[in-house]
Amino acid sequence: MLLFQNAVLVFMATLITSVVFIVDLNTSSTVAVAGMYSVVILYSWLLPGKFASIYTAAVCTVLTIVAAIRTNVFTTTADNLSGINAVIALVVIWTCVTLVFLAKSSFSSLEGINAQLSERSNTLLEKLKELDAKQDELSEKKVQLEKLNADLVVKNRELERFTSIASHDLQEPLRTIGNMTQLIAKKYYPNFDDQGKRMLDYVTSATSRMTTLIRGLLEFSRIGIKRETQPVNCHELVNNIVLDFDSSLKASKGTIKVNELPVVLGNPVELRMLFQNLISNGLKFSDKSVLPVIELSAKDIGSHIEFCVRDNGIGIDQTDYEKIFFIFQRLHPTEQYEGMGLGLAYCRKIVELHGGKIWIDSKKNQGSAFYFTLTKIK
């Protein structure tokens, strides 16, 4: 089909050229007749082949010269302009060729632009399809999130009920046991033998420890309830905490170095508990042969402030990095280091409530550095 179409186009171009040539042979109006070749040149746009216009122009040029010679155009007198007209006709022919090439070049550029636009349109269409798929996925995730939020509300209510039970129902029998053991010890302790006294001491100690654990658990569950955030001057906050540790520092001959600390957005009560626990750990888990030194510093890391609480204590094995931030996780027996195993769990919960994260860098017997991030004032 394409071959037949090209043959028709060539035939039409040949027919028009032949008609113009015959007319040119039978008239002296070279410019007017030869100018008709410009129609053939413009028509050559449709002919197959990259150089079809040049070939057509060459043929038209030869035919114009032949017609001019046959009609004695170049042998006329000086006052006759027929020779000049033939030259003008040739200029018109090749001007048309130039115009055709310029038009083809522009058309090719437009085709390239159209191809790029088409490609980008297809790419955009694919992106839209991907976005639609992502939108569907987000819709599903939203439904799942709403379901999880509903479950979370139920779990929070259960936690509130548990807190209520722990604060009343569990403590009441412990309180009764504690009171009864105190009465027994007061009235009958001298009558017990050594084994009975040890057993009574175990009961008293276990009751006291259980009461302390329940209170710690209650405090942990209450962190973040009915909280409000405000600008907190950490430098001033830590200096006040250092004053509270005055007696502990004198007893251990320890030192707390406080570098310049910024103002952050947070809850002052929770942040006080955070710094207090980290400083307390640095003093508690110190090497008895080395005077404890604790240093606090901070640096700006963009949207957050990164704090560091560094000590020269006994350090922690890398295998225990994650364990220490969980509730009731102790690395040492109570007889060696007192505490409930809640301090670092408090710290992690407080930091996460403030939109940050907490981690540790430590080596055994080489001290520890606790890092955490808090939102800075914008």
JSON list of N, CA, C and O in Angstrom, two decimals, residues 26-72:
[
{"chain": "A", "resi": 26, "resn": "ASN", "atom": "N", "xyz": [7.16, 27.08, -24.65]},
{"chain": "A", "resi": 26, "resn": "ASN", "atom": "CA", "xyz": [6.31, 27.77, -25.60]},
{"chain": "A", "resi": 26, "resn": "ASN", "atom": "C", "xyz": [5.95, 29.19, -25.15]},
{"chain": "A", "resi": 26, "resn": "ASN", "atom": "O", "xyz": [4.97, 29.76, -25.63]},
{"chain": "A", "resi": 27, "resn": "THR", "atom": "N", "xyz": [6.73, 29.74, -24.25]},
{"chain": "A", "resi": 27, "resn": "THR", "atom": "CA", "xyz": [6.49, 31.13, -23.83]},
{"chain": "A", "resi": 27, "resn": "THR", "atom": "C", "xyz": [7.81, 31.76, -23.44]},
{"chain": "A", "resi": 27, "resn": "THR", "atom": "O", "xyz": [8.77, 31.06, -23.08]},
{"chain": "A", "resi": 28, "resn": "SER", "atom": "N", "xyz": [7.86, 33.08, -23.55]},
{"chain": "A", "resi": 28, "resn": "SER", "atom": "CA", "xyz": [9.07, 33.81, -23.16]},
{"chain": "A", "resi": 28, "resn": "SER", "atom": "C", "xyz": [9.00, 34.32, -21.73]},
{"chain": "A", "resi": 28, "resn": "SER", "atom": "O", "xyz": [9.93, 34.95, -21.23]},
{"chain": "A", "resi": 29, "resn": "SER", "atom": "N", "xyz": [7.91, 34.05, -21.04]},
{"chain": "A", "resi": 29, "resn": "SER", "atom": "CA", "xyz": [7.73, 34.54, -19.65]},
{"chain": "A", "resi": 29, "resn": "SER", "atom": "C", "xyz": [8.40, 33.54, -18.69]},
{"chain": "A", "resi": 29, "resn": "SER", "atom": "O", "xyz": [7.74, 32.72, -18.03]},
{"chain": "A", "resi": 30, "resn": "THR", "atom": "N", "xyz": [9.74, 33.58, -18.66]},
{"chain": "A", "resi": 30, "resn": "THR", "atom": "CA", "xyz": [10.49, 32.57, -17.92]},
{"chain": "A", "resi": 30, "resn": "THR", "atom": "C", "xyz": [10.22, 32.60, -16.42]},
{"chain": "A", "resi": 30, "resn": "THR", "atom": "O", "xyz": [10.07, 31.58, -15.76]},
{"chain": "A", "resi": 31, "resn": "VAL", "atom": "N", "xyz": [10.17, 33.82, -15.86]},
{"chain": "A", "resi": 31, "resn": "VAL", "atom": "CA", "xyz": [9.96, 33.95, -14.41]},
{"chain": "A", "resi": 31, "resn": "VAL", "atom": "C", "xyz": [8.59, 33.39, -14.04]},
{"chain": "A", "resi": 31, "resn": "VAL", "atom": "O", "xyz": [8.45, 32.60, -13.10]},
{"chain": "A", "resi": 32, "resn": "ALA", "atom": "N", "xyz": [7.57, 33.79, -14.76]},
{"chain": "A", "resi": 32, "resn": "ALA", "atom": "CA", "xyz": [6.21, 33.36, -14.43]},
{"chain": "A", "resi": 32, "resn": "ALA", "atom": "C", "xyz": [6.07, 31.86, -14.56]},
{"chain": "A", "resi": 32, "resn": "ALA", "atom": "O", "xyz": [5.48, 31.19, -13.71]},
{"chain": "A", "resi": 33, "resn": "VAL", "atom": "N", "xyz": [6.64, 31.30, -15.64]},
{"chain": "A", "resi": 33, "resn": "VAL", "atom": "CA", "xyz": [6.48, 29.87, -15.87]},
{"chain": "A", "resi": 33, "resn": "VAL", "atom": "C", "xyz": [7.41, 29.06, -14.96]},
{"chain": "A", "resi": 33, "resn": "VAL", "atom": "O", "xyz": [7.01, 28.10, -14.30]},
{"chain": "A", "resi": 34, "resn": "ALA", "atom": "N", "xyz": [8.69, 29.46, -14.93]},
{"chain": "A", "resi": 34, "resn": "ALA", "atom": "CA", "xyz": [9.65, 28.74, -14.10]},
{"chain": "A", "resi": 34, "resn": "ALA", "atom": "C", "xyz": [9.28, 28.84, -12.63]},
{"chain": "A", "resi": 34, "resn": "ALA", "atom": "O", "xyz": [9.61, 27.96, -11.83]},
{"chain": "A", "resi": 35, "resn": "GLY", "atom": "N", "xyz": [8.60, 29.93, -12.27]},
{"chain": "A", "resi": 35, "resn": "GLY", "atom": "CA", "xyz": [8.14, 30.06, -10.89]},
{"chain": "A", "resi": 35, "resn": "GLY", "atom": "C", "xyz": [7.18, 28.97, -10.50]},
{"chain": "A", "resi": 35, "resn": "GLY", "atom": "O", "xyz": [7.00, 28.64, -9.32]},
{"chain": "A", "resi": 36, "resn": "MET", "atom": "N", "xyz": [6.50, 28.36, -11.53]},
{"chain": "A", "resi": 36, "resn": "MET", "atom": "CA", "xyz": [5.58, 27.26, -11.24]},
{"chain": "A", "resi": 36, "resn": "MET", "atom": "C", "xyz": [6.33, 26.04, -10.71]},
{"chain": "A", "resi": 36, "resn": "MET", "atom": "O", "xyz": [5.73, 25.18, -10.07]},
{"chain": "A", "resi": 37, "resn": "TYR", "atom": "N", "xyz": [7.65, 25.98, -11.00]},
{"chain": "A", "resi": 37, "resn": "TYR", "atom": "CA", "xyz": [8.44, 24.88, -10.45]},
{"chain": "A", "resi": 37, "resn": "TYR", "atom": "C", "xyz": [8.45, 24.91, -8.91]},
{"chain": "A", "resi": 37, "resn": "TYR", "atom": "O", "xyz": [8.69, 23.89, -8.27]},
{"chain": "A", "resi": 38, "resn": "SER", "atom": "N", "xyz": [8.23, 26.10, -8.35]},
{"chain": "A", "resi": 38, "resn": "SER", "atom": "CA", "xyz": [8.20, 26.21, -6.89]},
{"chain": "A", "resi": 38, "resn": "SER", "atom": "C", "xyz": [7.07, 25.36, -6.30]},
{"chain": "A", "resi": 38, "resn": "SER", "atom": "O", "xyz": [7.19, 24.82, -5.20]},
{"chain": "A", "resi": 39, "resn": "VAL", "atom": "N", "xyz": [5.97, 25.22, -7.09]},
{"chain": "A", "resi": 39, "resn": "VAL", "atom": "CA", "xyz": [4.88, 24.36, -6.65]},
{"chain": "A", "resi": 39, "resn": "VAL", "atom": "C", "xyz": [5.36, 22.91, -6.56]},
{"chain": "A", "resi": 39, "resn": "VAL", "atom": "O", "xyz": [5.05, 22.17, -5.62]},
{"chain": "A", "resi": 40, "resn": "VAL", "atom": "N", "xyz": [6.17, 22.52, -7.57]},
{"chain": "A", "resi": 40, "resn": "VAL", "atom": "CA", "xyz": [6.72, 21.16, -7.59]},
{"chain": "A", "resi": 40, "resn": "VAL", "atom": "C", "xyz": [7.67, 20.95, -6.40]},
{"chain": "A", "resi": 40, "resn": "VAL", "atom": "O", "xyz": [7.67, 19.90, -5.75]},
{"chain": "A", "resi": 41, "resn": "ILE", "atom": "N", "xyz": [8.49, 21.99, -6.12]},
{"chain": "A", "resi": 41, "resn": "ILE", "atom": "CA", "xyz": [9.44, 21.88, -5.00]},
{"chain": "A", "resi": 41, "resn": "ILE", "atom": "C", "xyz": [8.67, 21.70, -3.68]},
{"chain": "A", "resi": 41, "resn": "ILE", "atom": "O", "xyz": [9.00, 20.85, -2.86]},
{"chain": "A", "resi": 42, "resn": "LEU", "atom": "N", "xyz": [7.64, 22.53, -3.50]},
{"chain": "A", "resi": 42, "resn": "LEU", "atom": "CA", "xyz": [6.84, 22.42, -2.27]},
{"chain": "A", "resi": 42, "resn": "LEU", "atom": "C", "xyz": [6.13, 21.07, -2.21]},
{"chain": "A", "resi": 42, "resn": "LEU", "atom": "O", "xyz": [6.00, 20.47, -1.14]},
{"chain": "A", "resi": 43, "resn": "TYR", "atom": "N", "xyz": [5.70, 20.60, -3.38]},
{"chain": "A", "resi": 43, "resn": "TYR", "atom": "CA", "xyz": [5.03, 19.30, -3.45]},
{"chain": "A", "resi": 43, "resn": "TYR", "atom": "C", "xyz": [6.00, 18.17, -3.11]},
{"chain": "A", "resi": 43, "resn": "TYR", "atom": "O", "xyz": [5.59, 17.13, -2.58]},
{"chain": "A", "resi": 44, "resn": "SER", "atom": "N", "xyz": [7.30, 18.39, -3.37]},
{"chain": "A", "resi": 44, "resn": "SER", "atom": "CA", "xyz": [8.30, 17.34, -3.12]},
{"chain": "A", "resi": 44, "resn": "SER", "atom": "C", "xyz": [8.41, 16.99, -1.64]},
{"chain": "A", "resi": 44, "resn": "SER", "atom": "O", "xyz": [9.02, 15.98, -1.27]},
{"chain": "A", "resi": 45, "resn": "TRP", "atom": "N", "xyz": [7.84, 17.85, -0.76]},
{"chain": "A", "resi": 45, "resn": "TRP", "atom": "CA", "xyz": [7.79, 17.53, 0.68]},
{"chain": "A", "resi": 45, "resn": "TRP", "atom": "C", "xyz": [7.17, 16.15, 0.90]},
{"chain": "A", "resi": 45, "resn": "TRP", "atom": "O", "xyz": [7.58, 15.39, 1.76]},
{"chain": "A", "resi": 46, "resn": "LEU", "atom": "N", "xyz": [6.17, 15.83, 0.04]},
{"chain": "A", "resi": 46, "resn": "LEU", "atom": "CA", "xyz": [5.43, 14.58, 0.21]},
{"chain": "A", "resi": 46, "resn": "LEU", "atom": "C", "xyz": [6.14, 13.38, -0.39]},
{"chain": "A", "resi": 46, "resn": "LEU", "atom": "O", "xyz": [5.75, 12.24, -0.14]},
{"chain": "A", "resi": 47, "resn": "LEU", "atom": "N", "xyz": [7.17, 13.63, -1.22]},
{"chain": "A", "resi": 47, "resn": "LEU", "atom": "CA", "xyz": [7.84, 12.53, -1.91]},
{"chain": "A", "resi": 47, "resn": "LEU", "atom": "C", "xyz": [8.72, 11.75, -0.95]},
{"chain": "A", "resi": 47, "resn": "LEU", "atom": "O", "xyz": [9.27, 12.31, 0.00]},
{"chain": "A", "resi": 48, "resn": "PRO", "atom": "N", "xyz": [8.87, 10.44, -1.19]},
{"chain": "A", "resi": 48, "resn": "PRO", "atom": "CA", "xyz": [9.72, 9.62, -0.30]},
{"chain": "A", "resi": 48, "resn": "PRO", "atom": "C", "xyz": [11.19, 9.94, -0.50]},
{"chain": "A", "resi": 48, "resn": "PRO", "atom": "O", "xyz": [11.61, 10.37, -1.58]},
{"chain": "A", "resi": 49, "resn": "GLY", "atom": "N", "xyz": [11.98, 9.75, 0.53]},
{"chain": "A", "resi": 49, "resn": "GLY", "atom": "CA", "xyz": [13.41, 10.00, 0.44]},
{"chain": "A", "resi": 49, "resn": "GLY", "atom": "C", "xyz": [13.81, 11.29, 1.14]},
{"chain": "A", "resi": 49, "resn": "GLY", "atom": "O", "xyz": [13.10, 12.29, 1.07]},
{"chain": "A", "resi": 50, "resn": "LYS", "atom": "N", "xyz": [14.99, 11.25, 1.79]},
{"chain": "A", "resi": 50, "resn": "LYS", "atom": "CA", "xyz": [15.46, 12.40, 2.55]},
{"chain": "A", "resi": 50, "resn": "LYS", "atom": "C", "xyz": [15.83, 13.57, 1.65]},
{"chain": "A", "resi": 50, "resn": "LYS", "atom": "O", "xyz": [15.63, 14.74, 2.01]},
{"chain": "A", "resi": 51, "resn": "PHE", "atom": "N", "xyz": [16.38, 13.26, 0.44]},
{"chain": "A", "resi": 51, "resn": "PHE", "atom": "CA", "xyz": [16.86, 14.33, -0.45]},
{"chain": "A", "resi": 51, "resn": "PHE", "atom": "C", "xyz": [15.95, 14.49, -1.66]},
{"chain": "A", "resi": 51, "resn": "PHE", "atom": "O", "xyz": [16.39, 14.95, -2.73]},
{"chain": "A", "resi": 52, "resn": "ALA", "atom": "N", "xyz": [14.69, 14.14, -1.53]},
{"chain": "A", "resi": 52, "resn": "ALA", "atom": "CA", "xyz": [13.75, 14.24, -2.66]},
{"chain": "A", "resi": 52, "resn": "ALA", "atom": "C", "xyz": [13.62, 15.68, -3.15]},
{"chain": "A", "resi": 52, "resn": "ALA", "atom": "O", "xyz": [13.54, 15.94, -4.36]},
{"chain": "A", "resi": 53, "resn": "SER", "atom": "N", "xyz": [13.62, 16.66, -2.24]},
{"chain": "A", "resi": 53, "resn": "SER", "atom": "CA", "xyz": [13.48, 18.07, -2.63]},
{"chain": "A", "resi": 53, "resn": "SER", "atom": "C", "xyz": [14.68, 18.54, -3.43]},
{"chain": "A", "resi": 53, "resn": "SER", "atom": "O", "xyz": [14.55, 19.31, -4.39]},
{"chain": "A", "resi": 54, "resn": "ILE", "atom": "N", "xyz": [15.89, 18.09, -3.06]},
{"chain": "A", "resi": 54, "resn": "ILE", "atom": "CA", "xyz": [17.10, 18.49, -3.80]},
{"chain": "A", "resi": 54, "resn": "ILE", "atom": "C", "xyz": [17.09, 17.89, -5.19]},
{"chain": "A", "resi": 54, "resn": "ILE", "atom": "O", "xyz": [17.40, 18.57, -6.19]},
{"chain": "A", "resi": 55, "resn": "TYR", "atom": "N", "xyz": [16.72, 16.60, -5.28]},
{"chain": "A", "resi": 55, "resn": "TYR", "atom": "CA", "xyz": [16.66, 15.98, -6.60]},
{"chain": "A", "resi": 55, "resn": "TYR", "atom": "C", "xyz": [15.64, 16.68, -7.49]},
{"chain": "A", "resi": 55, "resn": "TYR", "atom": "O", "xyz": [15.88, 16.96, -8.68]},
{"chain": "A", "resi": 56, "resn": "THR", "atom": "N", "xyz": [14.50, 17.01, -6.92]},
{"chain": "A", "resi": 56, "resn": "THR", "atom": "CA", "xyz": [13.45, 17.69, -7.68]},
{"chain": "A", "resi": 56, "resn": "THR", "atom": "C", "xyz": [13.92, 19.07, -8.13]},
{"chain": "A", "resi": 56, "resn": "THR", "atom": "O", "xyz": [13.68, 19.49, -9.28]},
{"chain": "A", "resi": 57, "resn": "ALA", "atom": "N", "xyz": [14.61, 19.79, -7.22]},
{"chain": "A", "resi": 57, "resn": "ALA", "atom": "CA", "xyz": [15.11, 21.13, -7.56]},
{"chain": "A", "resi": 57, "resn": "ALA", "atom": "C", "xyz": [16.16, 21.05, -8.67]},
{"chain": "A", "resi": 57, "resn": "ALA", "atom": "O", "xyz": [16.21, 21.92, -9.57]},
{"chain": "A", "resi": 58, "resn": "ALA", "atom": "N", "xyz": [17.01, 20.00, -8.60]},
{"chain": "A", "resi": 58, "resn": "ALA", "atom": "CA", "xyz": [18.03, 19.84, -9.65]},
{"chain": "A", "resi": 58, "resn": "ALA", "atom": "C", "xyz": [17.38, 19.61, -11.01]},
{"chain": "A", "resi": 58, "resn": "ALA", "atom": "O", "xyz": [17.79, 20.20, -12.03]},
{"chain": "A", "resi": 59, "resn": "VAL", "atom": "N", "xyz": [16.36, 18.77, -11.05]},
{"chain": "A", "resi": 59, "resn": "VAL", "atom": "CA", "xyz": [15.64, 18.51, -12.31]},
{"chain": "A", "resi": 59, "resn": "VAL", "atom": "C", "xyz": [14.99, 19.79, -12.82]},
{"chain": "A", "resi": 59, "resn": "VAL", "atom": "O", "xyz": [15.06, 20.12, -14.03]},
{"chain": "A", "resi": 60, "resn": "CYS", "atom": "N", "xyz": [14.34, 20.54, -11.91]},
{"chain": "A", "resi": 60, "resn": "CYS", "atom": "CA", "xyz": [13.67, 21.79, -12.31]},
{"chain": "A", "resi": 60, "resn": "CYS", "atom": "C", "xyz": [14.69, 22.82, -12.83]},
{"chain": "A", "resi": 60, "resn": "CYS", "atom": "O", "xyz": [14.40, 23.59, -13.77]},
{"chain": "A", "resi": 61, "resn": "THR", "atom": "N", "xyz": [15.88, 22.84, -12.21]},
{"chain": "A", "resi": 61, "resn": "THR", "atom": "CA", "xyz": [16.93, 23.76, -12.65]},
{"chain": "A", "resi": 61, "resn": "THR", "atom": "C", "xyz": [17.38, 23.43, -14.07]},
{"chain": "A", "resi": 61, "resn": "THR", "atom": "O", "xyz": [17.52, 24.33, -14.93]},
{"chain": "A", "resi": 62, "resn": "VAL", "atom": "N", "xyz": [17.62, 22.14, -14.30]},
{"chain": "A", "resi": 62, "resn": "VAL", "atom": "CA", "xyz": [18.04, 21.71, -15.65]},
{"chain": "A", "resi": 62, "resn": "VAL", "atom": "C", "xyz": [16.96, 22.05, -16.67]},
{"chain": "A", "resi": 62, "resn": "VAL", "atom": "O", "xyz": [17.26, 22.58, -17.77]},
{"chain": "A", "resi": 63, "resn": "LEU", "atom": "N", "xyz": [15.70, 21.79, -16.33]},
{"chain": "A", "resi": 63, "resn": "LEU", "atom": "CA", "xyz": [14.61, 22.06, -17.27]},
{"chain": "A", "resi": 63, "resn": "LEU", "atom": "C", "xyz": [14.48, 23.55, -17.52]},
{"chain": "A", "resi": 63, "resn": "LEU", "atom": "O", "xyz": [14.18, 23.98, -18.66]},
{"chain": "A", "resi": 64, "resn": "THR", "atom": "N", "xyz": [14.72, 24.39, -16.51]},
{"chain": "A", "resi": 64, "resn": "THR", "atom": "CA", "xyz": [14.63, 25.84, -16.70]},
{"chain": "A", "resi": 64, "resn": "THR", "atom": "C", "xyz": [15.73, 26.33, -17.64]},
{"chain": "A", "resi": 64, "resn": "THR", "atom": "O", "xyz": [15.49, 27.17, -18.52]},
{"chain": "A", "resi": 65, "resn": "ILE", "atom": "N", "xyz": [16.95, 25.79, -17.43]},
{"chain": "A", "resi": 65, "resn": "ILE", "atom": "CA", "xyz": [18.07, 26.21, -18.30]},
{"chain": "A", "resi": 65, "resn": "ILE", "atom": "C", "xyz": [17.83, 25.75, -19.74]},
{"chain": "A", "resi": 65, "resn": "ILE", "atom": "O", "xyz": [18.07, 26.49, -20.71]},
{"chain": "A", "resi": 66, "resn": "VAL", "atom": "N", "xyz": [17.37, 24.51, -19.89]},
{"chain": "A", "resi": 66, "resn": "VAL", "atom": "CA", "xyz": [17.09, 23.98, -21.23]},
{"chain": "A", "resi": 66, "resn": "VAL", "atom": "C", "xyz": [16.04, 24.84, -21.93]},
{"chain": "A", "resi": 66, "resn": "VAL", "atom": "O", "xyz": [16.17, 25.21, -23.12]},
{"chain": "A", "resi": 67, "resn": "ALA", "atom": "N", "xyz": [14.97, 25.18, -21.18]},
{"chain": "A", "resi": 67, "resn": "ALA", "atom": "CA", "xyz": [13.91, 26.00, -21.77]},
{"chain": "A", "resi": 67, "resn": "ALA", "atom": "C", "xyz": [14.43, 27.38, -22.14]},
{"chain": "A", "resi": 67, "resn": "ALA", "atom": "O", "xyz": [14.05, 27.95, -23.17]},
{"chain": "A", "resi": 68, "resn": "ALA", "atom": "N", "xyz": [15.30, 27.93, -21.30]},
{"chain": "A", "resi": 68, "resn": "ALA", "atom": "CA", "xyz": [15.86, 29.27, -21.57]},
{"chain": "A", "resi": 68, "resn": "ALA", "atom": "C", "xyz": [16.73, 29.25, -22.82]},
{"chain": "A", "resi": 68, "resn": "ALA", "atom": "O", "xyz": [16.69, 30.18, -23.65]},
{"chain": "A", "resi": 69, "resn": "ILE", "atom": "N", "xyz": [17.52, 28.15, -22.98]},
{"chain": "A", "resi": 69, "resn": "ILE", "atom": "CA", "xyz": [18.37, 28.04, -24.18]},
{"chain": "A", "resi": 69, "resn": "ILE", "atom": "C", "xyz": [17.51, 27.85, -25.42]},
{"chain": "A", "resi": 69, "resn": "ILE", "atom": "O", "xyz": [17.74, 28.48, -26.47]},
{"chain": "A", "resi": 70, "resn": "ARG", "atom": "N", "xyz": [16.49, 27.02, -25.33]},
{"chain": "A", "resi": 70, "resn": "ARG", "atom": "CA", "xyz": [15.64, 26.74, -26.48]},
{"chain": "A", "resi": 70, "resn": "ARG", "atom": "C", "xyz": [14.86, 27.97, -26.91]},
{"chain": "A", "resi": 70, "resn": "ARG", "atom": "O", "xyz": [14.56, 28.14, -28.10]},
{"chain": "A", "resi": 71, "resn": "THR", "atom": "N", "xyz": [14.57, 28.84, -25.97]},
{"chain": "A", "resi": 71, "resn": "THR", "atom": "CA", "xyz": [13.81, 30.05, -26.33]},
{"chain": "A", "resi": 71, "resn": "THR", "atom": "C", "xyz": [14.72, 31.25, -26.54]},
{"chain": "A", "resi": 71, "resn": "THR", "atom": "O", "xyz": [14.25, 32.38, -26.62]},
{"chain": "A", "resi": 72, "resn": "ASN", "atom": "N", "xyz": [16.06, 31.01, -26.64]},
{"chain": "A", "resi": 72, "resn": "ASN", "atom": "CA", "xyz": [17.04, 32.07, -26.90]},
{"chain": "A", "resi": 72, "resn": "ASN", "atom": "C", "xyz": [16.96, 33.21, -25.86]},
{"chain": "A", "resi": 72, "resn": "ASN", "atom": "O", "xyz": [17.14, 34.38, -26.19]}
]
